[in-house]
CSV table of C-alpha atoms and ligand atoms in Angstrom, one decimal:
chain,number,residue,atom,x,y,z
A,1,UNK,CA,35.4,-88.1,-9.7
A,2,UNK,CA,38.1,-90.3,-11.4
A,3,UNK,CA,37.0,-93.4,-9.5
A,4,UNK,CA,33.5,-93.0,-10.8
A,5,UNK,CA,34.6,-92.8,-14.4
A,6,UNK,CA,34.7,-96.6,-15.2
A,7,UNK,CA,31.0,-97.1,-14.4
A,8,UNK,CA,29.9,-94.1,-16.4
A,9,UNK,CA,31.9,-95.3,-19.5
A,10,UNK,CA,30.3,-98.8,-19.7
A,11,UNK,CA,29.5,-99.1,-23.4
A,12,UNK,CA,30.3,-100.9,-26.5
A,13,UNK,CA,33.9,-102.0,-25.5
A,14,UNK,CA,33.4,-105.4,-23.8
A,15,UNK,CA,36.7,-105.1,-21.9
A,16,UNK,CA,35.9,-101.7,-20.5
A,17,UNK,CA,32.3,-102.9,-19.7
A,18,UNK,CA,33.5,-105.9,-17.7
A,19,UNK,CA,36.0,-103.8,-15.8
A,20,UNK,CA,33.2,-101.4,-15.1
A,21,UNK,CA,30.9,-104.1,-13.8
A,22,UNK,CA,33.7,-105.5,-11.6
A,23,UNK,CA,34.3,-102.1,-10.1
A,24,UNK,CA,30.6,-101.6,-9.5
A,25,UNK,CA,30.4,-104.9,-7.6
A,26,UNK,CA,33.4,-103.9,-5.5
A,27,UNK,CA,31.8,-100.6,-4.7
A,28,UNK,CA,28.6,-102.3,-3.8
A,29,UNK,CA,30.3,-104.7,-1.4
A,30,UNK,CA,32.2,-101.9,0.3
A,31,UNK,CA,29.1,-99.8,0.6
A,32,UNK,CA,27.1,-102.7,2.0
A,33,UNK,CA,29.8,-103.4,4.6
A,34,UNK,CA,30.0,-99.7,5.6
A,35,UNK,CA,26.2,-99.5,5.9
A,36,UNK,CA,26.0,-102.6,7.9
A,37,UNK,CA,28.6,-101.3,10.3
A,38,UNK,CA,26.9,-97.9,10.5
A,39,UNK,CA,23.5,-99.5,11.2
A,40,UNK,CA,24.9,-101.9,13.8
A,41,UNK,CA,26.8,-99.1,15.4
A,42,UNK,CA,24.0,-96.6,15.6
A,43,UNK,CA,20.8,-98.6,16.3
A,44,UNK,CA,21.3,-98.3,20.1
A,45,UNK,CA,19.7,-94.9,21.0
A,46,UNK,CA,16.0,-94.9,21.9
A,47,UNK,CA,13.5,-95.0,19.1
A,48,UNK,CA,11.4,-91.9,19.0
A,49,UNK,CA,7.7,-92.6,19.6
A,50,UNK,CA,5.1,-91.3,17.1
A,51,UNK,CA,4.9,-87.5,17.2
A,52,UNK,CA,2.2,-85.6,19.0
A,53,UNK,CA,0.6,-84.3,15.9
A,54,UNK,CA,-1.1,-87.7,15.5
A,55,UNK,CA,-4.9,-87.5,15.3
A,56,UNK,CA,-6.7,-87.4,18.6
A,57,UNK,CA,-8.5,-90.6,19.6
A,58,UNK,CA,-12.3,-90.0,19.5
A,59,UNK,CA,-13.6,-89.8,23.1
A,60,UNK,CA,-16.0,-92.4,24.3
A,61,UNK,CA,-19.0,-90.5,25.5
A,62,UNK,CA,-22.7,-91.1,26.2
A,63,UNK,CA,-24.7,-88.1,25.2
A,64,UNK,CA,-26.5,-86.5,28.1
A,65,UNK,CA,-27.2,-83.0,29.3
A,66,UNK,CA,-25.0,-82.2,32.2
A,67,UNK,CA,-25.4,-78.5,32.8
A,68,UNK,CA,-23.2,-77.3,30.0
A,69,UNK,CA,-24.4,-74.4,27.9
A,70,UNK,CA,-23.3,-73.8,24.4
A,71,UNK,CA,-23.8,-70.2,23.6
A,72,UNK,CA,-23.0,-67.4,21.2
A,73,UNK,CA,-20.4,-64.8,22.2
A,74,UNK,CA,-23.1,-62.5,23.7
A,75,UNK,CA,-24.2,-65.2,26.0
A,76,UNK,CA,-27.3,-66.4,24.1
A,77,UNK,CA,-28.0,-70.1,24.0
A,78,UNK,CA,-28.0,-71.4,20.4
A,79,UNK,CA,-30.9,-73.7,19.6
A,80,UNK,CA,-29.7,-77.2,18.5
A,81,UNK,CA,-30.9,-76.9,14.9
A,82,UNK,CA,-28.9,-73.7,14.3
A,83,UNK,CA,-25.6,-74.9,15.6
A,84,UNK,CA,-24.4,-75.9,12.2
A,85,UNK,CA,-24.9,-72.3,11.0
A,86,UNK,CA,-23.2,-71.0,14.0
A,87,UNK,CA,-20.1,-73.1,13.5
A,88,UNK,CA,-18.2,-70.4,11.7
A,89,UNK,CA,-18.7,-67.8,14.5
A,90,UNK,CA,-17.1,-67.1,17.8
A,91,UNK,CA,-18.8,-69.3,20.3
A,92,UNK,CA,-18.5,-69.9,24.0
A,93,UNK,CA,-18.9,-73.0,26.2
A,94,UNK,CA,-19.3,-73.6,29.8
A,95,UNK,CA,-19.4,-77.0,31.4
A,96,UNK,CA,-18.8,-79.0,34.5
A,97,UNK,CA,-16.4,-81.9,34.1
A,98,UNK,CA,-18.0,-85.4,34.3
A,99,UNK,CA,-15.5,-88.1,33.4
A,100,UNK,CA,-12.6,-87.1,31.2
A,101,UNK,CA,-12.1,-83.8,29.6
A,102,UNK,CA,-12.7,-85.4,26.1
A,103,UNK,CA,-15.9,-87.1,27.3
A,104,UNK,CA,-17.1,-83.8,28.9
A,105,UNK,CA,-16.6,-81.9,25.7
A,106,UNK,CA,-18.1,-84.6,23.5
A,107,UNK,CA,-21.2,-84.5,25.6
A,108,UNK,CA,-21.7,-80.8,25.1
A,109,UNK,CA,-20.8,-80.5,21.5
A,110,UNK,CA,-22.9,-81.7,18.6
A,111,UNK,CA,-20.0,-82.7,16.4
A,112,UNK,CA,-17.6,-85.4,17.7
A,113,UNK,CA,-15.0,-84.1,15.3
A,114,UNK,CA,-15.2,-80.6,16.7
A,115,UNK,CA,-15.1,-81.9,20.3
A,116,UNK,CA,-11.9,-83.9,19.4
A,117,UNK,CA,-10.2,-80.8,18.0
A,118,UNK,CA,-11.3,-78.7,21.0
A,119,UNK,CA,-10.0,-81.4,23.4
A,120,UNK,CA,-6.6,-81.3,21.7
A,121,UNK,CA,-6.5,-77.5,21.6
A,122,UNK,CA,-7.5,-77.2,25.2
A,123,UNK,CA,-5.0,-79.9,26.3
A,124,UNK,CA,-2.1,-77.8,25.0
A,125,UNK,CA,-3.1,-75.0,27.4
A,126,UNK,CA,-4.1,-77.0,30.4
A,127,UNK,CA,-0.8,-78.9,30.3
A,128,UNK,CA,1.0,-75.8,31.7
A,129,UNK,CA,-1.2,-76.0,34.9
A,130,UNK,CA,-2.1,-79.6,35.4
A,131,UNK,CA,-1.9,-83.2,34.2
A,132,UNK,CA,-5.0,-83.8,32.2
A,133,UNK,CA,-5.0,-87.5,33.0
A,134,UNK,CA,-4.6,-87.2,36.7
A,135,UNK,CA,-5.7,-83.8,37.8
A,136,UNK,CA,-8.9,-83.2,35.9
A,137,UNK,CA,-11.7,-84.0,38.3
A,138,UNK,CA,-15.5,-84.2,38.5
A,139,UNK,CA,-17.0,-80.8,39.1
A,140,UNK,CA,-14.1,-78.9,37.7
A,141,UNK,CA,-15.5,-76.0,35.7
A,142,UNK,CA,-14.5,-75.0,32.2
A,143,UNK,CA,-15.4,-71.8,30.5
A,144,UNK,CA,-14.1,-70.9,27.0
A,145,UNK,CA,-14.6,-68.6,24.1
A,146,UNK,CA,-13.4,-70.1,20.8
A,147,UNK,CA,-13.5,-69.4,17.1
A,148,UNK,CA,-12.7,-71.3,13.9
A,149,UNK,CA,-9.4,-70.4,12.2
A,150,UNK,CA,-8.5,-70.6,8.6
A,151,UNK,CA,-7.4,-74.1,7.6
A,152,UNK,CA,-9.0,-77.5,7.8
A,153,UNK,CA,-11.4,-77.4,10.8
A,154,UNK,CA,-9.0,-75.9,13.3
A,155,UNK,CA,-10.3,-74.1,16.3
A,156,UNK,CA,-8.7,-71.4,18.4
A,157,UNK,CA,-9.5,-70.7,22.1
A,158,UNK,CA,-9.6,-66.9,22.7
A,159,UNK,CA,-10.2,-67.0,26.4
A,160,UNK,CA,-10.2,-69.8,29.0
A,161,UNK,CA,-11.0,-70.2,32.7
A,162,UNK,CA,-10.5,-73.5,34.4
A,163,UNK,CA,-11.5,-74.1,38.0
A,164,UNK,CA,-9.6,-77.1,39.4
A,165,UNK,CA,-11.0,-78.9,42.5
A,166,UNK,CA,-7.6,-80.5,43.1
A,167,UNK,CA,-5.6,-77.3,42.9
A,168,UNK,CA,-8.3,-75.2,44.6
A,169,UNK,CA,-7.9,-72.4,42.1
A,170,UNK,CA,-9.1,-70.9,38.8
A,171,UNK,CA,-6.6,-70.7,36.0
A,172,UNK,CA,-7.1,-68.3,33.2
A,173,UNK,CA,-5.5,-67.5,29.8
A,174,UNK,CA,-6.2,-65.1,27.0
A,175,UNK,CA,-5.1,-65.3,23.4
A,176,UNK,CA,-3.4,-62.1,22.2
A,177,UNK,CA,-1.5,-61.1,19.0
A,178,UNK,CA,1.2,-58.7,20.2
A,179,UNK,CA,2.1,-56.0,17.7
A,180,UNK,CA,5.0,-57.2,15.5
A,181,UNK,CA,4.9,-60.8,16.7
A,182,UNK,CA,4.7,-63.6,14.1
A,183,UNK,CA,2.2,-65.6,16.2
A,184,UNK,CA,-0.5,-64.9,18.8
A,185,UNK,CA,0.2,-66.4,22.2
A,186,UNK,CA,-1.6,-67.1,25.5
A,187,UNK,CA,-1.1,-64.9,28.5
A,188,UNK,CA,-2.2,-64.8,32.1
A,189,UNK,CA,-4.1,-61.8,33.4
A,190,UNK,CA,-0.9,-59.9,34.2
A,191,UNK,CA,0.3,-60.2,30.7
A,192,UNK,CA,2.8,-62.9,31.3
A,193,UNK,CA,3.1,-65.8,28.7
A,194,UNK,CA,1.5,-69.0,29.6
A,195,UNK,CA,4.3,-71.1,28.0
A,196,UNK,CA,7.8,-71.4,29.1
A,197,UNK,CA,10.5,-70.5,26.6
A,198,UNK,CA,13.9,-72.0,26.2
A,199,UNK,CA,16.6,-69.3,26.3
A,200,UNK,CA,18.9,-69.6,23.3
A,201,UNK,CA,17.0,-72.8,22.3
A,202,UNK,CA,17.0,-74.6,18.9
A,203,UNK,CA,14.3,-72.5,17.4
A,204,UNK,CA,13.7,-68.8,17.7
A,205,UNK,CA,10.2,-68.4,16.4
A,206,UNK,CA,7.3,-70.9,16.7
A,207,UNK,CA,3.6,-70.8,17.2
A,208,UNK,CA,3.1,-73.0,20.2
A,209,UNK,CA,4.6,-75.9,22.1
A,210,UNK,CA,2.1,-78.6,21.0
A,211,UNK,CA,3.5,-81.5,23.1
A,212,UNK,CA,5.7,-81.7,26.2
A,213,UNK,CA,8.0,-84.6,27.1
A,214,UNK,CA,5.7,-87.1,28.7
A,215,UNK,CA,6.8,-90.5,29.9
A,216,UNK,CA,3.3,-91.6,31.2
A,217,UNK,CA,0.3,-92.4,29.1
A,218,UNK,CA,1.0,-91.6,25.5
A,219,UNK,CA,4.7,-91.5,25.7
A,220,UNK,CA,6.5,-88.7,24.0
A,221,UNK,CA,10.3,-88.4,24.2
A,222,UNK,CA,10.7,-84.8,23.4
A,223,UNK,CA,9.1,-81.4,23.0
A,224,UNK,CA,7.3,-80.3,19.9
A,225,UNK,CA,7.3,-76.8,18.6
A,226,UNK,CA,4.7,-76.1,16.0
A,227,UNK,CA,6.2,-73.8,13.4
A,228,UNK,CA,6.2,-73.0,9.7
A,229,UNK,CA,8.1,-75.2,7.3
A,230,UNK,CA,11.5,-73.7,6.7
A,231,UNK,CA,12.0,-72.2,10.1
A,232,UNK,CA,15.7,-72.2,11.0
A,233,UNK,CA,16.9,-74.8,13.6
A,234,UNK,CA,20.0,-74.0,15.5
A,235,UNK,CA,22.6,-75.9,17.5
A,236,UNK,CA,21.9,-74.4,21.0
A,237,UNK,CA,25.4,-75.3,22.2
A,238,UNK,CA,28.7,-76.0,20.5
A,239,UNK,CA,28.1,-79.5,19.1
A,240,UNK,CA,29.5,-82.3,17.1
A,241,UNK,CA,27.2,-83.7,14.4
A,242,UNK,CA,26.9,-87.4,15.3
A,243,UNK,CA,24.6,-88.7,12.5
A,244,UNK,CA,21.9,-87.7,10.1
A,245,UNK,CA,18.9,-89.4,8.5
A,246,UNK,CA,19.2,-92.8,10.3
A,247,UNK,CA,15.5,-93.6,10.3
A,248,UNK,CA,13.7,-91.4,7.8
A,249,UNK,CA,10.4,-93.4,7.6
A,250,UNK,CA,9.5,-92.6,11.1
A,251,UNK,CA,11.6,-89.5,12.0
A,252,UNK,CA,11.7,-87.9,8.5
A,253,UNK,CA,14.9,-85.9,8.0
A,254,UNK,CA,16.6,-86.2,11.3
A,255,UNK,CA,19.8,-85.0,13.0
A,256,UNK,CA,21.7,-86.1,16.0
A,257,UNK,CA,24.1,-83.7,17.7
A,258,UNK,CA,26.3,-84.2,20.7
A,259,UNK,CA,26.7,-81.1,22.9
A,260,UNK,CA,30.5,-80.7,23.5
A,261,UNK,CA,30.3,-79.4,27.1
A,262,UNK,CA,27.8,-81.9,28.5
A,263,UNK,CA,28.0,-84.9,26.1
A,264,UNK,CA,24.2,-84.8,25.9
A,265,UNK,CA,22.6,-85.9,22.6
A,266,UNK,CA,20.1,-83.7,20.9
A,267,UNK,CA,17.7,-85.1,18.3
A,268,UNK,CA,16.0,-82.9,15.8
A,269,UNK,CA,13.2,-84.8,13.9
A,270,UNK,CA,10.8,-84.2,11.0
A,271,UNK,CA,13.1,-81.6,9.4
A,272,UNK,CA,12.4,-80.2,6.0
A,273,UNK,CA,16.1,-79.9,5.1
A,274,UNK,CA,19.4,-80.6,6.7
A,275,UNK,CA,22.0,-77.9,5.8
A,276,UNK,CA,25.3,-79.0,4.2
A,277,UNK,CA,27.2,-77.7,7.3
A,278,UNK,CA,25.6,-80.5,9.4
A,279,UNK,CA,27.9,-83.3,8.2
A,280,UNK,CA,28.6,-86.1,10.6
A,281,UNK,CA,31.9,-85.5,12.4
A,282,UNK,CA,31.8,-81.8,12.0
A,283,UNK,CA,31.8,-79.4,15.0
A,284,UNK,CA,29.4,-76.4,14.8
A,285,UNK,CA,29.4,-73.4,17.1
A,286,UNK,CA,26.5,-72.5,19.3
A,287,UNK,CA,23.8,-70.7,17.4
A,288,UNK,CA,24.7,-72.2,14.0
A,289,UNK,CA,21.7,-72.9,11.8
A,290,UNK,CA,22.0,-76.6,11.0
A,291,UNK,CA,18.6,-77.4,9.5
A,292,UNK,CA,15.1,-76.2,8.6
A,293,UNK,CA,12.0,-77.4,10.4
A,294,UNK,CA,9.5,-79.4,8.4
A,295,UNK,CA,6.8,-82.0,8.2
A,296,UNK,CA,8.7,-85.2,7.2
A,297,UNK,CA,8.3,-88.7,8.5
A,298,UNK,CA,5.5,-89.6,10.9
A,299,UNK,CA,4.2,-86.1,11.4
A,300,UNK,CA,1.0,-84.4,10.4
A,301,UNK,CA,1.9,-80.8,10.7
A,302,UNK,CA,5.1,-78.8,10.4
A,303,UNK,CA,7.0,-78.8,13.7
A,304,UNK,CA,10.3,-79.4,15.3
A,305,UNK,CA,10.6,-82.4,17.6
A,306,UNK,CA,13.5,-81.7,20.0
A,307,UNK,CA,14.7,-84.5,22.2
A,308,UNK,CA,17.6,-84.8,24.6
A,309,UNK,CA,19.2,-87.8,26.1
A,310,UNK,CA,22.4,-88.7,27.9
A,311,UNK,CA,24.8,-91.2,26.2
A,312,UNK,CA,23.4,-93.8,28.6
A,313,UNK,CA,20.0,-93.3,26.8
A,314,UNK,CA,18.4,-91.6,29.8
A,315,UNK,CA,16.0,-88.9,28.5
A,316,UNK,CA,16.2,-85.3,29.7
A,317,UNK,CA,13.4,-82.8,29.7
A,318,UNK,CA,14.5,-79.8,27.5
A,319,UNK,CA,12.6,-77.4,29.8
A,320,UNK,CA,14.7,-78.6,32.7
A,321,UNK,CA,18.0,-79.0,30.9
A,322,UNK,CA,17.9,-75.5,29.4
A,323,UNK,CA,17.5,-72.1,31.1
A,324,UNK,CA,13.9,-70.9,30.6
A,325,UNK,CA,11.9,-67.8,30.9
A,326,UNK,CA,8.4,-66.4,30.6
A,327,UNK,CA,8.1,-63.2,28.7
A,328,UNK,CA,5.8,-60.4,29.8
A,329,UNK,CA,4.0,-57.9,27.7
A,330,UNK,CA,5.1,-54.2,28.2
A,331,UNK,CA,4.0,-50.7,27.3
A,332,UNK,CA,1.3,-50.3,24.7
A,333,UNK,CA,1.2,-54.0,24.0
A,334,UNK,CA,0.3,-54.6,27.6
A,335,UNK,CA,-2.4,-51.9,27.6
A,336,UNK,CA,-3.9,-53.4,24.4
A,337,UNK,CA,-3.8,-56.9,26.0
A,338,UNK,CA,-5.5,-55.7,29.2
A,339,UNK,CA,-8.4,-54.4,27.2
A,340,UNK,CA,-8.8,-57.6,25.3
A,341,UNK,CA,-8.4,-59.7,28.4
A,342,UNK,CA,-11.0,-57.7,30.3
A,343,UNK,CA,-13.5,-57.8,27.5
A,344,UNK,CA,-13.3,-61.6,27.0
A,345,UNK,CA,-13.2,-62.5,30.6
A,346,UNK,CA,-16.2,-60.2,31.3
A,347,UNK,CA,-18.1,-62.4,28.8
A,348,UNK,CA,-16.8,-65.6,30.5
A,349,UNK,CA,-18.0,-64.2,33.8
A,350,UNK,CA,-21.5,-63.5,32.4
A,351,UNK,CA,-21.6,-67.2,31.2
A,352,UNK,CA,-21.2,-68.1,34.8
A,353,UNK,CA,-23.9,-65.7,36.0
A,354,UNK,CA,-26.5,-67.4,33.7
A,355,UNK,CA,-26.8,-70.3,36.2
B,414,LIG,ZN1,7.5,-85.0,18.9
């Protein structure tokens, strides 16, 4: 506090003023040198690519009828002219893949924007079974029931069946909001979660993993957890805070931790706030809340980007580095799920029977 006083007292006394200006210059030079050193020292680690929440590229599709049927929930085909009115209802769709997933959906849906959204929403589910760029093949069959959700044009898939030629099997998932859970999730027929969960990971509660680590195609260096702004973010292991906010334009508020046992670097990006405890140099115990998730930097929705790399820069997949699990519904929640699953998949089945 004392050191700052000369600047704040710049005023009518010329002597005091010149002393103050001299001091300010000195502080400026020292600060500049320190920042230069800091930047030079810390520019080595890999730059994070744009986060997954980026808008979906419009698919290139030639409109044609390819055996797909856009229907209402009770299996009735909706005439073209009425589709706009039906947009706010639960709908179902069955199609054979021709070309990419995006192109196949664009062909069957009247609105390119809706097709884009559905492609993205579907991609987040299929990613747990197959690689959408490599494994989606001609004549694969997709059946879904979906509905609009509150918010700007989002869609939610309620039930899904995907028959893969390459894998020789049909995958299925059903959306279910378990009693007491903050978010609905996707489950397989036996009531097991579709997504893997990290045990004692950086975030307890989130809606969905919206992007996995992917080093092919659109490269993404970490895993994205879609969550509400303000969700606590923890240090999963005992860790030293290495740096904070080194590239805010791209990463938003960001934090770099080094796990004490493994020496692995963990990056948390797009944070809403970094808590005061997360000061560079400080060591925090496993489970300590160090920040709050947010939507800062190059990000279009609140989420936590969690990225791991060795000090050599080699990236690690968080779902391989951490212990993981898939939770299973039990008791009355499982019973309620089974009813919902059966009801929705009976409807999907009837879609198939229409052929
Ligand atoms: Zn990300």
